[in-house]
């Protein structure tokens, strides 16, 4: 009978992780929500302020690069002012408590890295770097570009954020690594994602098909919920630290 109350769900997941050889985690914008970073599709989501197709597509950038940069500079500044939350710290601690872990994120805020996670597969790129639209230049934006019209220092053409927009293909090496992790894991954690964006949303389904135990941690319902072996209606920053603490106890000699 699947665990339903959060204490037995903590115990259930900690037991599964204590027997796991390889854990795969897929995180989304909800993982950073408790750091104060807005999500995309929630009630106060970023997208509710802007239509994704108005700012996160190559066509939007070609039409009005200044507007797209305004959106990304605002996010970069927001992320610069926040800190990793207990969920990020628990995820980083998990690395030392399981034999193998693959962390895949749709987030572009680099909070996992700031929390100490060593290897993070960034499926949708990151906010902190920009590349030239006309030459091979790639540069670090720090906590925000100097100008609101970032141009290439090498050739003077527009820079663009190093994020993956809708209609753009994901970095092939990141996709390949993520698919390989999803195929080899025995526990797949889907945390803080609405599971609506492809191909990221396919990873959990692939893992499920290969026999992995699929666990979703999300206060809301998603298209993955019905397929999860354990659906935890909780905030990741509250639930994940409890699981990792219990796992550490199980690991004690
Ligand atoms: C591609 C840019 C090949 C960077 C992003 C029709 C049907 C199906 C698919 C498609 C279709 N038409 C087109 C497609 C493909 C398209 C797609 O999937 N569209 C969707 C919207 C239908 N995908 C693509 O275009 C991808 N490329 O497929 O290439 C191709 C090539 C050409 C033509 C076609 C295909 C590119 C996808 C990448 C797009 N870029 N962002 C940026 O600005 O960030 S995606 C954007 O959504 C973000 O990156 C974000 O990461 C991503 C997913 O969102 P989530 O992370 O899940 O966040 P969301 O707000 O949605 O949900 C938050 C969740 O957290 C909620 O469930 C909430 O309940 C929960 N939560 C809240 N608080 C907490 C919490 N959980 C835990 N704890 C909490 N405290
Ligand atoms: Zn250039």
GROMACS .gro file of C-alpha atoms and ligand atoms in nm:
model
  334
    1UNK     CA    1   0.000   0.000   0.000
    2UNK     CA    2   0.174   0.326  -0.105
    3UNK     CA    3   0.274   0.558   0.178
    4UNK     CA    4   0.041   0.857   0.195
    5UNK     CA    5   0.126   1.068   0.500
    6UNK     CA    6   0.450   1.261   0.478
    7UNK     CA    7   0.627   1.078   0.760
    8UNK     CA    8   0.574   0.738   0.601
    9UNK     CA    9   0.663   0.891   0.263
   10UNK     CA   10   0.990   1.017   0.412
   11UNK     CA   11   1.058   0.665   0.542
   12UNK     CA   12   0.957   0.499   0.216
   13UNK     CA   13   1.183   0.721   0.003
   14UNK     CA   14   1.475   0.698   0.246
   15UNK     CA   15   1.448   0.316   0.235
   16UNK     CA   16   1.442   0.316  -0.148
   17UNK     CA   17   1.745   0.548  -0.160
   18UNK     CA   18   1.936   0.335   0.094
   19UNK     CA   19   1.910   0.040  -0.148
   20UNK     CA   20   1.967   0.243  -0.467
   21UNK     CA   21   2.277   0.202  -0.684
   22UNK     CA   22   2.205   0.506  -0.901
   23UNK     CA   23   1.962   0.790  -0.833
   24UNK     CA   24   1.855   1.030  -1.109
   25UNK     CA   25   1.700   1.366  -1.012
   26UNK     CA   26   1.521   1.604  -1.251
   27UNK     CA   27   1.453   1.949  -1.105
   28UNK     CA   28   1.245   2.240  -1.231
   29UNK     CA   29   1.161   2.595  -1.134
   30UNK     CA   30   0.965   2.483  -0.825
   31UNK     CA   31   1.292   2.362  -0.669
   32UNK     CA   32   1.410   2.725  -0.655
   33UNK     CA   33   1.072   2.867  -0.547
   34UNK     CA   34   1.165   2.861  -0.176
   35UNK     CA   35   1.473   3.065  -0.261
   36UNK     CA   36   1.236   3.335  -0.385
   37UNK     CA   37   1.287   3.265  -0.757
   38UNK     CA   38   0.956   3.288  -0.945
   39UNK     CA   39   0.830   2.980  -1.125
   40UNK     CA   40   0.704   2.988  -1.483
   41UNK     CA   41   0.354   2.847  -1.468
   42UNK     CA   42   0.243   2.886  -1.108
   43UNK     CA   43  -0.025   3.138  -0.998
   44UNK     CA   44   0.241   3.408  -0.953
   45UNK     CA   45   0.457   3.247  -1.226
   46UNK     CA   46   0.687   3.450  -1.443
   47UNK     CA   47   0.505   3.339  -1.751
   48UNK     CA   48   0.181   3.473  -1.602
   49UNK     CA   49   0.354   3.807  -1.640
   50UNK     CA   50   0.476   3.736  -1.990
   51UNK     CA   51   0.376   3.494  -2.264
   52UNK     CA   52   0.668   3.249  -2.302
   53UNK     CA   53   0.640   3.286  -2.679
   54UNK     CA   54   0.692   3.661  -2.635
   55UNK     CA   55   1.029   3.631  -2.465
   56UNK     CA   56   1.173   3.277  -2.479
   57UNK     CA   57   1.197   3.214  -2.854
   58UNK     CA   58   1.455   3.303  -3.124
   59UNK     CA   59   1.177   3.487  -3.309
   60UNK     CA   60   1.109   3.708  -3.005
   61UNK     CA   61   1.479   3.790  -2.984
   62UNK     CA   62   1.503   3.868  -3.354
   63UNK     CA   63   1.194   4.092  -3.325
   64UNK     CA   64   1.294   4.281  -3.010
   65UNK     CA   65   1.627   4.188  -2.850
   66UNK     CA   66   1.596   4.476  -2.600
   67UNK     CA   67   1.267   4.336  -2.463
   68UNK     CA   68   1.408   3.984  -2.434
   69UNK     CA   69   1.718   4.119  -2.258
   70UNK     CA   70   1.497   4.317  -2.017
   71UNK     CA   71   1.329   3.985  -1.919
   72UNK     CA   72   1.659   3.801  -1.873
   73UNK     CA   73   1.844   4.084  -1.699
   74UNK     CA   74   1.556   4.105  -1.448
   75UNK     CA   75   1.588   3.730  -1.380
   76UNK     CA   76   1.966   3.748  -1.354
   77UNK     CA   77   1.938   4.028  -1.098
   78UNK     CA   78   1.669   3.834  -0.909
   79UNK     CA   79   1.889   3.523  -0.890
   80UNK     CA   80   2.193   3.727  -0.781
   81UNK     CA   81   1.995   3.838  -0.476
   82UNK     CA   82   1.884   3.494  -0.356
   83UNK     CA   83   2.047   3.193  -0.189
   84UNK     CA   84   2.018   2.817  -0.232
   85UNK     CA   85   1.736   2.682  -0.012
   86UNK     CA   86   1.742   2.372   0.218
   87UNK     CA   87   1.628   2.161  -0.079
   88UNK     CA   88   1.940   2.258  -0.278
   89UNK     CA   89   2.162   2.183   0.024
   90UNK     CA   90   1.993   1.846   0.081
   91UNK     CA   91   2.041   1.756  -0.286
   92UNK     CA   92   2.412   1.837  -0.258
   93UNK     CA   93   2.439   1.629   0.063
   94UNK     CA   94   2.265   1.335  -0.109
   95UNK     CA   95   2.573   1.296  -0.332
   96UNK     CA   96   2.770   1.162  -0.032
   97UNK     CA   97   2.494   0.923   0.080
   98UNK     CA   98   2.428   0.719  -0.234
   99UNK     CA   99   2.670   0.520  -0.456
  100UNK     CA  100   2.576   0.718  -0.769
  101UNK     CA  101   2.361   1.019  -0.853
  102UNK     CA  102   2.280   1.212  -1.172
  103UNK     CA  103   2.136   1.562  -1.124
  104UNK     CA  104   1.956   1.705  -1.428
  105UNK     CA  105   1.802   2.051  -1.409
  106UNK     CA  106   1.576   2.260  -1.630
  107UNK     CA  107   1.670   2.558  -1.417
  108UNK     CA  108   1.911   2.822  -1.540
  109UNK     CA  109   1.983   2.983  -1.201
  110UNK     CA  110   2.287   2.771  -1.099
  111UNK     CA  111   2.158   2.742  -0.740
  112UNK     CA  112   2.239   2.370  -0.737
  113UNK     CA  113   2.602   2.452  -0.810
  114UNK     CA  114   2.604   2.729  -0.549
  115UNK     CA  115   2.472   2.474  -0.295
  116UNK     CA  116   2.764   2.241  -0.368
  117UNK     CA  117   2.623   1.990  -0.617
  118UNK     CA  118   2.923   1.881  -0.820
  119UNK     CA  119   2.792   1.761  -1.156
  120UNK     CA  120   2.476   1.934  -1.281
  121UNK     CA  121   2.336   1.863  -1.628
  122UNK     CA  122   2.182   2.195  -1.743
  123UNK     CA  123   1.925   2.094  -2.006
  124UNK     CA  124   1.809   2.452  -2.074
  125UNK     CA  125   2.140   2.636  -2.041
  126UNK     CA  126   2.213   2.904  -1.785
  127UNK     CA  127   2.146   3.273  -1.715
  128UNK     CA  128   2.503   3.362  -1.629
  129UNK     CA  129   2.667   3.331  -1.969
  130UNK     CA  130   2.597   3.504  -2.299
  131UNK     CA  131   2.717   3.421  -2.646
  132UNK     CA  132   2.757   3.627  -2.959
  133UNK     CA  133   2.497   3.598  -3.235
  134UNK     CA  134   2.767   3.647  -3.499
  135UNK     CA  135   3.101   3.505  -3.379
  136UNK     CA  136   3.226   3.233  -3.140
  137UNK     CA  137   3.252   3.471  -2.840
  138UNK     CA  138   3.106   3.341  -2.511
  139UNK     CA  139   3.131   3.549  -2.193
  140UNK     CA  140   3.028   3.548  -1.830
  141UNK     CA  141   2.757   3.800  -1.736
  142UNK     CA  142   2.836   3.797  -1.364
  143UNK     CA  143   2.534   3.927  -1.175
  144UNK     CA  144   2.412   4.134  -1.462
  145UNK     CA  145   2.547   4.276  -1.789
  146UNK     CA  146   2.686   4.626  -1.781
  147UNK     CA  147   2.449   4.744  -2.052
  148UNK     CA  148   2.085   4.667  -2.120
  149UNK     CA  149   2.189   4.614  -2.481
  150UNK     CA  150   2.473   4.361  -2.440
  151UNK     CA  151   2.694   4.362  -2.748
  152UNK     CA  152   2.991   4.142  -2.835
  153UNK     CA  153   3.328   4.286  -2.726
  154UNK     CA  154   3.490   4.109  -3.023
  155UNK     CA  155   3.265   4.206  -3.313
  156UNK     CA  156   3.003   4.448  -3.176
  157UNK     CA  157   2.702   4.233  -3.267
  158UNK     CA  158   2.421   4.141  -3.022
  159UNK     CA  159   2.495   3.895  -2.745
  160UNK     CA  160   2.218   3.650  -2.644
  161UNK     CA  161   2.164   3.460  -2.317
  162UNK     CA  162   2.307   3.105  -2.312
  163UNK     CA  163   1.961   2.960  -2.249
  164UNK     CA  164   1.761   2.720  -2.469
  165UNK     CA  165   1.453   2.889  -2.611
  166UNK     CA  166   1.134   2.718  -2.729
  167UNK     CA  167   1.187   2.571  -3.073
  168UNK     CA  168   1.563   2.541  -3.013
  169UNK     CA  169   1.732   2.207  -2.970
  170UNK     CA  170   1.885   2.127  -2.633
  171UNK     CA  171   2.263   2.087  -2.597
  172UNK     CA  172   2.317   1.739  -2.750
  173UNK     CA  173   2.577   1.632  -2.494
  174UNK     CA  174   2.350   1.733  -2.204
  175UNK     CA  175   2.056   1.543  -2.356
  176UNK     CA  176   2.268   1.236  -2.422
  177UNK     CA  177   2.405   1.232  -2.066
  178UNK     CA  178   2.060   1.293  -1.914
  179UNK     CA  179   1.902   1.013  -2.117
  180UNK     CA  180   2.180   0.774  -2.017
  181UNK     CA  181   2.129   0.862  -1.646
  182UNK     CA  182   1.751   0.819  -1.673
  183UNK     CA  183   1.803   0.480  -1.839
  184UNK     CA  184   2.044   0.349  -1.573
  185UNK     CA  185   1.881   0.475  -1.254
  186UNK     CA  186   1.677   0.265  -1.013
  187UNK     CA  187   1.517   0.568  -0.847
  188UNK     CA  188   1.404   0.875  -1.049
  189UNK     CA  189   1.316   1.189  -0.853
  190UNK     CA  190   1.104   1.448  -1.038
  191UNK     CA  191   1.112   1.757  -0.819
  192UNK     CA  192   0.956   2.099  -0.870
  193UNK     CA  193   0.864   2.061  -1.234
  194UNK     CA  194   0.524   2.083  -1.404
  195UNK     CA  195   0.647   1.811  -1.643
  196UNK     CA  196   0.511   2.003  -1.942
  197UNK     CA  197   0.823   2.086  -2.137
  198UNK     CA  198   0.965   1.831  -2.380
  199UNK     CA  199   1.215   1.661  -2.397
  200UNK     CA  200   1.288   1.712  -2.023
  201UNK     CA  201   0.944   1.573  -1.939
  202UNK     CA  202   1.020   1.251  -2.125
  203UNK     CA  203   1.307   1.150  -1.895
  204UNK     CA  204   1.083   1.032  -1.610
  205UNK     CA  205   0.873   0.828  -1.853
  206UNK     CA  206   1.188   0.665  -1.994
  207UNK     CA  207   1.309   0.580  -1.643
  208UNK     CA  208   0.968   0.437  -1.553
  209UNK     CA  209   0.973   0.219  -1.865
  210UNK     CA  210   1.313   0.084  -1.761
  211UNK     CA  211   1.177  -0.021  -1.423
  212UNK     CA  212   1.298   0.265  -1.204
  213UNK     CA  213   1.089   0.375  -0.906
  214UNK     CA  214   0.953   0.720  -1.001
  215UNK     CA  215   0.900   0.968  -0.717
  216UNK     CA  216   0.741   1.311  -0.768
  217UNK     CA  217   0.783   1.588  -0.509
  218UNK     CA  218   0.549   1.874  -0.593
  219UNK     CA  219   0.269   2.053  -0.402
  220UNK     CA  220   0.061   2.040  -0.722
  221UNK     CA  221  -0.060   1.781  -0.973
  222UNK     CA  222   0.128   1.724  -1.300
  223UNK     CA  223   0.093   1.488  -1.600
  224UNK     CA  224   0.353   1.267  -1.429
  225UNK     CA  225   0.162   1.228  -1.101
  226UNK     CA  226  -0.050   0.935  -1.218
  227UNK     CA  227   0.264   0.745  -1.324
  228UNK     CA  228   0.463   0.808  -1.004
  229UNK     CA  229   0.517   0.516  -0.764
  230UNK     CA  230   0.529   0.776  -0.487
  231UNK     CA  231   0.358   1.117  -0.529
  232UNK     CA  232   0.459   1.352  -0.248
  233UNK     CA  233   0.243   1.663  -0.213
  234UNK     CA  234   0.507   1.877  -0.046
  235UNK     CA  235   0.755   2.158  -0.099
  236UNK     CA  236   1.099   2.027  -0.191
  237UNK     CA  237   1.277   2.258   0.054
  238UNK     CA  238   1.076   2.105   0.338
  239UNK     CA  239   1.050   1.738   0.231
  240UNK     CA  240   1.391   1.658   0.080
  241UNK     CA  241   1.597   1.758   0.389
  242UNK     CA  242   1.383   1.518   0.600
  243UNK     CA  243   1.450   1.233   0.357
  244UNK     CA  244   1.824   1.301   0.342
  245UNK     CA  245   1.844   1.324   0.722
  246UNK     CA  246   1.664   0.986   0.755
  247UNK     CA  247   1.891   0.833   0.489
  248UNK     CA  248   2.197   0.953   0.682
  249UNK     CA  249   2.059   0.779   0.993
  250UNK     CA  250   2.009   0.457   0.793
  251UNK     CA  251   2.367   0.487   0.672
  252UNK     CA  252   2.507   0.514   1.025
  253UNK     CA  253   2.704   0.202   1.117
  254LIG     C1  254   1.289   2.112  -2.850
  254LIG     C2  255   1.424   2.893  -2.142
  254LIG     C3  256   1.330   2.015  -3.061
  254LIG     C4  257   1.522   2.935  -2.046
  254LIG     C5  258   1.271   2.709  -2.143
  254LIG     C6  259   0.359   2.064  -2.857
  254LIG     C7  260   0.347   1.958  -2.770
  254LIG     C8  261   0.459   1.911  -2.699
  254LIG     C9  262   0.584   1.970  -2.716
  254LIG    C10  263   0.595   2.077  -2.802
  254LIG    C11  264   0.484   2.124  -2.872
  254LIG     N1  265   0.526   2.229  -2.946
  254LIG    C12  266   0.658   2.249  -2.928
  254LIG    C13  267   0.700   2.156  -2.840
  254LIG    C14  268   0.838   2.142  -2.789
  254LIG    C15  269   0.863   2.247  -2.680
  254LIG    C16  270   0.770   2.226  -2.563
  254LIG     O1  271   0.786   2.133  -2.487
  254LIG     N2  272   0.671   2.315  -2.550
  254LIG    C17  273   0.575   2.297  -2.440
  254LIG    C18  274   0.557   2.432  -2.369
  254LIG    C19  275   0.445   2.246  -2.500
  254LIG     N3  276   0.999   2.224  -2.637
  254LIG    C20  277   1.099   2.288  -2.699
  254LIG     O2  278   1.085   2.372  -2.785
  254LIG    C21  279   1.240   2.245  -2.657
  254LIG     N4  280   1.316   2.218  -2.774
  254LIG     O3  281   1.197   2.036  -2.829
  254LIG     O4  282   1.375   2.100  -2.958
  254LIG    C22  283   1.241   2.103  -3.146
  254LIG    C23  284   1.302   2.189  -3.231
  254LIG    C24  285   1.221   2.267  -3.316
  254LIG    C25  286   1.081   2.261  -3.308
  254LIG    C26  287   1.019   2.175  -3.215
  254LIG    C27  288   1.100   2.096  -3.133
  254LIG    C28  289   1.305   2.358  -2.580
  254LIG    C29  290   1.248   2.361  -2.441
  254LIG    C30  291   1.325   2.464  -2.357
  254LIG    C31  292   1.246   2.589  -2.352
  254LIG     N5  293   1.310   2.685  -2.263
  254LIG     N6  294   1.324   2.808  -2.076
  254LIG    C32  295   1.452   3.014  -1.943
  254LIG     O5  296   1.406   3.125  -1.977
  254LIG     O6  297   1.445   2.962  -1.832
  254LIG     S1  298   1.153   2.612  -2.072
  254LIG    C33  299   1.096   2.677  -1.927
  254LIG     O7  300   1.001   2.581  -1.877
  254LIG    C34  301   1.202   2.685  -1.818
  254LIG     O8  302   1.332   2.653  -1.860
  254LIG    C35  303   1.158   2.580  -1.717
  254LIG     O9  304   1.263   2.515  -1.664
  254LIG    C36  305   1.079   2.491  -1.806
  254LIG    C37  306   0.990   2.390  -1.740
  254LIG    O10  307   0.913   2.455  -1.643
  254LIG     P1  308   0.925   2.399  -1.492
  254LIG    O11  309   1.069   2.399  -1.454
  254LIG    O12  310   0.853   2.271  -1.483
  254LIG    O13  311   0.855   2.514  -1.410
  254LIG     P2  312   0.699   2.545  -1.402
  254LIG    O14  313   0.684   2.685  -1.352
  254LIG    O15  314   0.631   2.502  -1.528
  254LIG    O16  315   0.648   2.446  -1.287
  254LIG    C38  316   0.692   2.466  -1.153
  254LIG    C39  317   0.643   2.345  -1.076
  254LIG    O17  318   0.697   2.353  -0.944
  254LIG    C40  319   0.492   2.341  -1.061
  254LIG    O18  320   0.447   2.209  -1.090
  254LIG    C41  321   0.469   2.375  -0.913
  254LIG    O19  322   0.358   2.305  -0.861
  254LIG    C42  323   0.595   2.325  -0.851
  254LIG     N7  324   0.636   2.393  -0.726
  254LIG    C43  325   0.609   2.520  -0.686
  254LIG     N8  326   0.668   2.543  -0.566
  254LIG    C44  327   0.732   2.427  -0.532
  254LIG    C45  328   0.712   2.332  -0.633
  254LIG     N9  329   0.764   2.208  -0.627
  254LIG    C46  330   0.836   2.176  -0.519
  254LIG    N10  331   0.861   2.262  -0.417
  254LIG    C47  332   0.810   2.387  -0.420
  254LIG    N11  333   0.834   2.471  -0.317
  255LIG    ZN1  334   3.091   3.860  -3.177
   0.00000   0.00000   0.00000
